Structures are given as C-alpha cells and as structure tokens.
Tab-separated table of C-alpha atoms and ligand atoms in Angstrom:
chain	number	residue	atom	x	y	z
A	1	MET	CA	-0.234	28.496	2.863
A	2	SER	CA	-1.572	24.997	2.311
A	3	LEU	CA	-1.241	23.659	-1.225
A	4	ASN	CA	-3.990	21.069	-0.739
A	5	PRO	CA	-7.416	21.235	0.915
A	6	LYS	CA	-7.292	20.702	4.688
A	7	LEU	CA	-8.814	17.620	6.282
A	8	ALA	CA	-10.911	18.186	9.393
A	9	ASP	CA	-12.210	14.716	10.226
A	10	TRP	CA	-10.894	11.183	9.713
A	11	THR	CA	-14.156	9.512	10.706
A	12	GLY	CA	-15.349	7.194	7.951
A	13	LEU	CA	-12.574	8.275	5.546
A	14	ARG	CA	-11.760	5.369	3.204
A	15	VAL	CA	-7.982	4.918	3.253
A	16	TRP	CA	-5.897	2.463	1.212
A	17	LEU	CA	-2.498	2.056	2.825
A	18	ILE	CA	0.106	0.270	0.698
A	19	GLY	CA	3.137	-0.917	2.653
A	20	ALA	CA	1.202	-1.348	5.873
A	21	SER	CA	2.658	-4.427	7.565
A	22	SER	CA	5.522	-2.876	9.576
A	23	GLY	CA	7.325	0.299	10.581
A	24	ILE	CA	5.838	3.635	9.492
A	25	GLY	CA	2.960	1.992	7.596
A	26	GLU	CA	1.937	-0.142	10.560
A	27	ALA	CA	2.017	2.834	12.957
A	28	THR	CA	0.034	4.937	10.463
A	29	ALA	CA	-2.555	2.168	10.075
A	30	ARG	CA	-3.025	1.945	13.862
A	31	LEU	CA	-3.471	5.707	14.148
A	32	LEU	CA	-5.908	5.814	11.227
A	33	MET	CA	-8.011	3.088	12.850
A	34	GLN	CA	-7.945	4.970	16.181
A	35	ARG	CA	-9.147	8.122	14.406
A	36	GLY	CA	-12.132	6.259	12.946
A	37	ALA	CA	-10.993	5.877	9.315
A	38	ARG	CA	-12.075	2.825	7.297
A	39	VAL	CA	-8.735	1.293	6.421
A	40	ALA	CA	-7.578	-1.216	3.805
A	41	LEU	CA	-4.131	-2.695	4.358
A	42	THR	CA	-1.855	-3.883	1.556
A	43	SER	CA	1.602	-5.445	1.373
A	44	ARG	CA	2.965	-8.965	0.837
A	45	ASN	CA	2.890	-10.363	4.393
A	46	GLU	CA	-0.736	-11.436	4.829
A	47	ALA	CA	-0.262	-12.852	8.339
A	48	ALA	CA	1.187	-9.552	9.598
A	49	LEU	CA	-1.606	-7.575	7.937
A	50	LYS	CA	-4.280	-9.809	9.484
A	51	ARG	CA	-2.734	-9.414	12.943
A	52	LEU	CA	-2.693	-5.653	12.483
A	53	ALA	CA	-6.239	-5.505	11.094
A	54	ASP	CA	-7.594	-7.573	13.986
A	55	GLY	CA	-10.924	-7.776	12.177
A	56	LYS	CA	-11.225	-3.961	12.076
A	57	ALA	CA	-9.593	-3.282	8.690
A	58	LEU	CA	-9.700	-4.849	5.264
A	59	VAL	CA	-6.678	-6.909	4.184
A	60	ALA	CA	-5.809	-6.937	0.465
A	61	THR	CA	-2.468	-8.629	-0.053
A	62	ALA	CA	-0.345	-7.512	-3.009
A	63	ASP	CA	3.219	-7.072	-4.192
A	64	VAL	CA	3.746	-3.595	-5.686
A	65	THR	CA	6.087	-5.063	-8.303
A	66	ASP	CA	3.314	-7.395	-9.514
A	67	ARG	CA	0.763	-5.294	-11.400
A	68	ALA	CA	-1.872	-8.040	-11.510
A	69	SER	CA	-1.844	-8.498	-7.716
A	70	LEU	CA	-2.026	-4.737	-7.215
A	71	GLN	CA	-4.979	-4.433	-9.625
A	72	ALA	CA	-6.797	-7.234	-7.764
A	73	ALA	CA	-6.157	-5.493	-4.416
A	74	PHE	CA	-7.373	-2.146	-5.831
A	75	ASP	CA	-10.579	-3.809	-7.114
A	76	ASP	CA	-11.157	-5.542	-3.744
A	77	VAL	CA	-10.651	-2.300	-1.820
A	78	CYS	CA	-12.970	-0.309	-4.104
A	79	THR	CA	-15.663	-2.976	-3.829
A	80	ALA	CA	-15.384	-3.469	-0.070
A	81	LEU	CA	-15.136	0.218	0.875
A	82	GLY	CA	-17.228	1.583	-1.992
A	83	GLY	CA	-14.324	3.771	-3.132
A	84	ILE	CA	-11.084	5.335	-1.881
A	85	ASP	CA	-10.742	8.832	-0.394
A	86	LEU	CA	-7.029	8.662	0.473
A	87	ALA	CA	-4.295	6.329	-0.760
A	88	ILE	CA	-0.884	6.265	0.893
A	89	ILE	CA	1.826	4.613	-1.210
A	90	ASN	CA	4.386	3.777	1.447
A	91	ALA	CA	5.906	0.435	0.353
A	92	GLY	CA	9.661	0.549	0.207
A	93	THR	CA	12.861	-1.300	0.821
A	94	HIS	CA	16.426	-0.330	1.641
A	95	GLN	CA	19.890	-1.757	1.349
A	96	PRO	CA	22.905	0.388	2.229
A	97	VAL	CA	25.301	0.376	-0.749
A	98	ARG	CA	28.718	2.005	-1.172
A	99	ALA	CA	30.072	2.545	-4.699
A	100	TRP	CA	32.631	-0.269	-4.402
A	101	GLU	CA	29.922	-2.725	-3.297
A	102	LEU	CA	27.514	-1.912	-6.144
A	103	ASP	CA	25.946	-5.002	-7.605
A	104	ALA	CA	23.238	-5.114	-10.285
A	105	ALA	CA	20.996	-6.839	-7.716
A	106	ALA	CA	20.461	-3.372	-6.173
A	107	GLU	CA	18.052	-2.879	-9.094
A	108	LYS	CA	15.487	-4.452	-6.728
A	109	LEU	CA	15.337	-1.103	-4.905
A	110	VAL	CA	14.262	0.575	-8.142
A	111	GLN	CA	11.620	-2.101	-8.726
A	112	VAL	CA	10.036	-1.811	-5.276
A	113	ASN	CA	10.528	1.869	-4.410
A	114	LEU	CA	10.071	3.502	-7.804
A	115	VAL	CA	8.359	1.068	-10.185
A	116	GLY	CA	6.109	-0.113	-7.318
A	117	ALA	CA	4.966	3.466	-6.636
A	118	ILE	CA	4.372	4.030	-10.347
A	119	ASN	CA	2.354	0.798	-10.559
A	120	ALA	CA	0.136	1.906	-7.661
A	121	SER	CA	-0.171	5.466	-8.996
A	122	ALA	CA	-1.179	4.116	-12.414
A	123	LEU	CA	-4.317	2.762	-10.722
A	124	LEU	CA	-4.917	5.694	-8.406
A	125	ALA	CA	-4.070	8.854	-10.372
A	126	PRO	CA	-6.583	8.166	-13.198
A	127	TYR	CA	-9.159	7.033	-10.595
A	128	PHE	CA	-8.877	10.241	-8.560
A	129	ALA	CA	-8.622	12.461	-11.663
A	130	GLN	CA	-11.841	10.979	-13.007
A	131	SER	CA	-13.650	11.355	-9.687
A	132	GLY	CA	-12.393	14.953	-9.330
A	133	GLY	CA	-11.396	14.487	-5.701
A	134	GLY	CA	-9.470	12.357	-3.239
A	135	ARG	CA	-5.936	12.374	-1.934
A	136	LEU	CA	-2.790	10.592	-3.057
A	137	ALA	CA	0.202	10.464	-0.684
A	138	ILE	CA	3.614	9.102	-1.641
A	139	THR	CA	6.391	8.263	0.809
A	140	ALA	CA	9.790	9.278	-0.544
A	141	SER	CA	12.596	10.299	1.850
A	142	VAL	CA	14.979	13.121	2.710
A	143	ALA	CA	17.553	10.746	1.173
A	144	GLY	CA	16.159	12.000	-2.140
A	145	TYR	CA	17.217	15.616	-1.491
A	146	GLY	CA	20.839	14.986	-2.482
A	147	GLY	CA	23.545	12.332	-2.686
A	148	LEU	CA	24.534	10.725	0.641
A	149	PRO	CA	27.005	7.901	1.370
A	150	THR	CA	25.314	4.433	1.693
A	151	GLY	CA	22.249	5.747	-0.174
A	152	LEU	CA	23.660	5.008	-3.604
A	153	VAL	CA	20.576	3.388	-5.165
A	154	TYR	CA	18.015	4.054	-2.406
A	155	GLY	CA	18.538	7.831	-2.654
A	156	ALA	CA	18.175	7.737	-6.425
A	157	THR	CA	14.771	6.026	-6.135
A	158	LYS	CA	13.639	8.594	-3.585
A	159	ALA	CA	14.874	11.561	-5.654
A	160	ALA	CA	12.850	10.154	-8.546
A	161	LEU	CA	9.788	9.809	-6.305
A	162	ILE	CA	10.062	13.435	-5.186
A	163	ASN	CA	10.054	14.549	-8.833
A	164	PHE	CA	7.209	12.110	-9.567
A	165	ALA	CA	5.064	13.509	-6.728
A	166	GLU	CA	5.774	17.107	-7.800
A	167	THR	CA	4.540	16.334	-11.304
A	168	LEU	CA	1.508	14.459	-9.971
A	169	TYR	CA	0.675	17.598	-7.986
A	170	LEU	CA	0.974	19.837	-11.055
A	171	ASP	CA	-1.407	17.587	-12.990
A	172	LEU	CA	-3.857	16.591	-10.267
A	173	ALA	CA	-4.285	19.669	-8.049
A	174	PRO	CA	-6.160	21.582	-10.813
A	175	LYS	CA	-8.525	18.583	-11.021
A	176	GLY	CA	-9.335	18.835	-7.292
A	177	VAL	CA	-7.092	15.952	-6.211
A	178	ALA	CA	-4.748	16.505	-3.259
A	179	VAL	CA	-1.185	15.177	-3.563
A	180	HIS	CA	1.069	14.771	-0.516
A	181	LEU	CA	4.804	14.069	-0.619
A	182	ILE	CA	6.007	12.445	2.609
A	183	ASN	CA	9.723	12.887	3.304
A	184	PRO	CA	10.714	11.306	6.620
A	185	GLY	CA	14.128	11.654	8.226
A	186	PHE	CA	15.412	8.635	10.191
A	187	VAL	CA	12.633	6.524	11.720
A	188	LYS	CA	13.228	3.436	13.878
A	189	THR	CA	11.804	0.566	11.790
A	190	PRO	CA	12.990	-2.797	10.396
A	191	LEU	CA	14.223	-0.831	7.336
A	192	THR	CA	16.723	1.277	9.301
A	193	GLU	CA	17.947	-1.687	11.381
A	194	LEU	CA	20.391	-2.293	8.510
A	195	ASN	CA	22.121	1.052	9.100
A	196	ASP	CA	25.325	0.530	11.076
A	197	PHE	CA	25.919	4.247	11.763
A	198	LYS	CA	24.413	6.519	14.404
A	199	MET	CA	21.269	7.956	12.839
A	200	PRO	CA	20.797	11.625	13.736
A	201	ALA	CA	17.406	12.772	15.065
A	202	LEU	CA	16.044	9.198	14.968
A	203	ILE	CA	12.319	9.106	15.830
A	204	GLU	CA	9.853	6.321	16.618
A	205	ALA	CA	7.348	5.109	14.001
A	206	ASP	CA	4.439	6.395	16.135
A	207	GLU	CA	5.818	9.930	15.925
A	208	ALA	CA	6.207	9.562	12.155
A	209	ALA	CA	2.565	8.451	11.890
A	210	ARG	CA	1.390	11.471	13.892
A	211	GLU	CA	3.438	13.796	11.643
A	212	ILE	CA	1.962	12.209	8.501
A	213	LEU	CA	-1.643	12.563	9.627
A	214	ALA	CA	-1.032	16.119	10.901
A	215	GLY	CA	0.521	17.060	7.540
A	216	ILE	CA	-2.471	15.682	5.641
A	217	GLU	CA	-4.823	17.561	8.001
A	218	ARG	CA	-2.907	20.808	7.278
A	219	GLY	CA	-3.164	20.153	3.537
A	220	ALA	CA	0.627	20.282	3.191
A	221	PHE	CA	2.218	19.205	-0.094
A	222	GLU	CA	5.539	18.196	1.447
A	223	ILE	CA	5.268	16.549	4.856
A	224	HIS	CA	8.817	16.375	6.202
A	225	PHE	CA	9.938	15.495	9.712
A	226	PRO	CA	11.563	15.773	12.186
A	227	LYS	CA	12.073	19.422	11.261
A	228	ARG	CA	15.257	19.746	13.365
A	229	PHE	CA	16.862	17.319	10.900
A	230	THR	CA	15.037	17.942	7.623
A	231	ARG	CA	15.632	21.733	7.744
A	232	VAL	CA	19.387	21.173	8.098
A	233	LEU	CA	19.341	18.845	5.075
A	234	LYS	CA	17.337	21.358	3.060
A	235	LEU	CA	19.923	24.053	3.808
A	236	LEU	CA	22.803	21.676	2.999
A	237	ASN	CA	21.253	20.965	-0.384
A	238	LEU	CA	21.139	24.669	-1.262
A	239	LEU	CA	24.951	24.793	-1.156
A	240	PRO	CA	27.143	24.601	-4.275
A	241	TYR	CA	28.774	21.180	-4.755
A	242	HIS	CA	32.269	22.385	-3.764
A	243	LEU	CA	30.846	23.086	-0.274
A	244	TYR	CA	28.224	20.300	-0.195
A	245	PHE	CA	30.595	17.352	-0.815
A	246	PRO	CA	33.205	18.155	1.885
A	247	LEU	CA	30.474	19.019	4.395
A	248	VAL	CA	28.679	15.702	3.807
A	249	HIS	CA	31.985	13.825	4.320
A	250	ARG	CA	32.626	15.749	7.529
A	251	ILE	CA	29.084	15.384	8.947
A	252	THR	CA	28.649	11.671	8.133
A	253	GLY	CA	32.262	10.618	8.674
A	254	LEU	CA	31.834	8.497	5.497
B	301	NAP	N1	12.595	4.291	8.334
B	301	NAP	C1	13.113	5.401	7.851
B	301	NAP	O1	14.036	6.014	8.443
B	301	NAP	C2	12.606	5.982	6.560
B	301	NAP	C3	13.062	7.251	6.196
B	301	NAP	C4	12.609	7.802	5.014
B	301	NAP	C5	11.703	7.118	4.228
B	301	NAP	N2	11.286	5.881	4.600
B	301	NAP	C6	10.339	5.204	3.732
B	301	NAP	O2	9.184	4.892	4.459
B	301	NAP	C7	8.534	3.760	3.870
B	301	NAP	C8	8.245	2.735	4.955
B	301	NAP	O3	9.496	2.281	5.456
B	301	NAP	P1	9.708	1.707	6.926
B	301	NAP	O4	10.900	2.373	7.455
B	301	NAP	O5	8.446	1.720	7.688
B	301	NAP	O6	10.163	0.226	6.549
B	301	NAP	P2	9.563	-1.222	6.803
B	301	NAP	O7	9.155	-1.378	8.231
B	301	NAP	O8	10.545	-2.143	6.224
B	301	NAP	O9	8.213	-1.202	5.932
B	301	NAP	C9	8.213	-1.349	4.558
B	301	NAP	C10	6.809	-1.708	4.113
B	301	NAP	O10	6.808	-1.860	2.687
B	301	NAP	C11	6.222	-3.118	2.379
B	301	NAP	N3	6.803	-3.653	1.156
B	301	NAP	C12	8.121	-3.884	0.871
B	301	NAP	N4	8.246	-4.436	-0.333
B	301	NAP	C13	6.989	-4.543	-0.846
B	301	NAP	C14	6.454	-5.044	-2.054
B	301	NAP	N5	7.248	-5.550	-3.009
B	301	NAP	N6	5.120	-4.993	-2.237
B	301	NAP	C15	4.301	-4.498	-1.279
B	301	NAP	N7	4.751	-4.008	-0.117
B	301	NAP	C16	6.068	-4.040	0.102
B	301	NAP	C17	6.529	-4.011	3.575
B	301	NAP	O11	5.568	-5.040	3.689
B	301	NAP	P3	5.741	-6.582	3.240
B	301	NAP	O12	7.116	-7.025	3.619
B	301	NAP	O13	4.627	-7.234	3.995
B	301	NAP	O14	5.500	-6.601	1.765
B	301	NAP	C18	6.340	-3.016	4.713
B	301	NAP	O15	4.982	-2.944	5.059
B	301	NAP	C19	9.486	3.258	2.775
B	301	NAP	O16	9.061	3.760	1.533
B	301	NAP	C20	10.817	3.877	3.170
B	301	NAP	O17	11.671	4.044	2.072
B	301	NAP	C21	11.711	5.290	5.740
C-alpha cells in the first residue's frame, strides 16, 4: 500500500534538489534531467553545480546552515521555475566518531544534517501546505535506525531526521502533500570515503538515484535500499538491547 500518491511522469516536474553537487545528489540530479524534469540545484560549491547543470538546470547556491542564503535560493527557484513540485533535502555531512574521540566540533554534523534540513523544511512545508500539493523528500540514513559504532553524532542526526519526516507526514499528508523519507544503506560517495571499514552491501550512487526515483514513483513513505542490507538492520533493531548490543559488536567487529 502506498502512503503517498504515485508519480507517473517526470516530464516537466519542477524539482529543487538541495545537496546536489556530489554523490547521491549529483546522481539523482543527472537522472532527473534525463527523465525530463526541470531541475534546480543547490549546495555551496557553485562551480560543481554549474558543471553538473551544463546549462540544462538552474543553479541556486546556498548553505543550508545559512537561512538567508537558503531563502534567497528558494525565492530564485520559485521565480525561475514558477513553483516547486518536489523538493529533495539531501545535504549532509559525515565524520566517523568513536566515544573517546568525541569533540564538541562534531556539533557541525547537527548543524548541517539536522538544523540544515529544518531550515529547508521551514521554507518548504508551509509552502506545500498552503498550495495543498507537492512532495517533500528528506534524506536520512539507516544509521538512524539504532546506535552503531563510528556513527556517534551522525546517527543521532539521522535518527532525529527520521522522526522529523514521520511527523511531517502526519501533518502534511492530510493536506495533500506527499512526504518521502529516504534511508540509504552504504553508497559509494565522497562522504563514505572517510569510512576505514569494509562497508557491507555498498552500492554506486547511480543505483541509489534509481532507487530514490522508483520509490517516489511508487508513492512510498520510506524509501530504503539496498533491501538486502536495510531489511537485516530493521530486524536487528527489533531485538531487545541485551541481544542488539553484542550482535552489533560481533557483526561490525567494533
Ligand atoms: N553515502 C552513503 O552511504 C549515505 C548513506 C546514508 C545516507 N546518506 C546521506 O545522503 C546524503 C548525501 O550524501 P552523499 O553520500 O551523496 O555525500 P556527498 O557526496 O558528500 O554529498 C553531500 C552533499 O551535501 C552538500 N552539502 C554539505 N554541506 C552542505 C551545506 N552546509 N549546505 C548545502 N549543502 C551542503 C554537498 O555540497 P557542497 O559541498 O557543494 O555544499 C553535497 O552536494 C547525506 O544526507 C548523507 O548523510 C549517505
């Protein structure tokens, strides 16, 4: 059963992609352009966005932690495209942290991953609610399902985003607005280059992009992939803590 309306055709769909310059966002932008969507690209690296756009997409540079720059990008996108049908809030950063390495500087992860998504949603949720339509997609992570070694602060931001997207759904679905929660497993991108362990079920960014668009087409609330990995994590997180903790140690070796 799909929790959101299905999407049959990407042609002409006005999509604002935040966090578009590399990795999953870049691959998703390329696929959206191939499918005929009208795409606006946002992140900090203007040169990378311009290369990606290649004259075929709008570039609206912004930092999600800077509300004024995000507001200006939102205004530019609305003016240039005449509105937004789908927004994908995908900006994020990662830094593996173990408990004994914890430094207050890791607060940056909260600023980008969580506060950044709230900043973008504060523009988009009222906009879609007022228009009585549209789609809002938020990229969290399976790292938000439960505690995992090296994900000390990253996982906490993603757990918060999962809760945030659930509550957005509860509020917005009755108003006719679709909400999608994107929970990828390991994807090969600049973000995961920092991981010095063998990442199980690692997929390419192109595959992630195909999964994201297919999930939106199906009208799924949670879009999680690859299933061979995410289903195992879902099961693991159903266990009581006295089984969960030793199993996580054994599986990760950490
Ligand atoms: N790769 C994985 O295995 C994986 C798994 C689960 C979830 N995710 C999530 O997927 C999303 C994309 O990650 P990725 O793996 O594709 O990493 P990535 O290649 O590092 O991409 C991150 C994107 O976020 C943008 N960004 C970072 N800080 C920003 C800021 N302050 N303001 C605006 N944009 C900002 C970056 O652009 P600029 O540098 O140009 O600003 C870039 O476009 C993230 O939310 C990540 O947490 C990734």
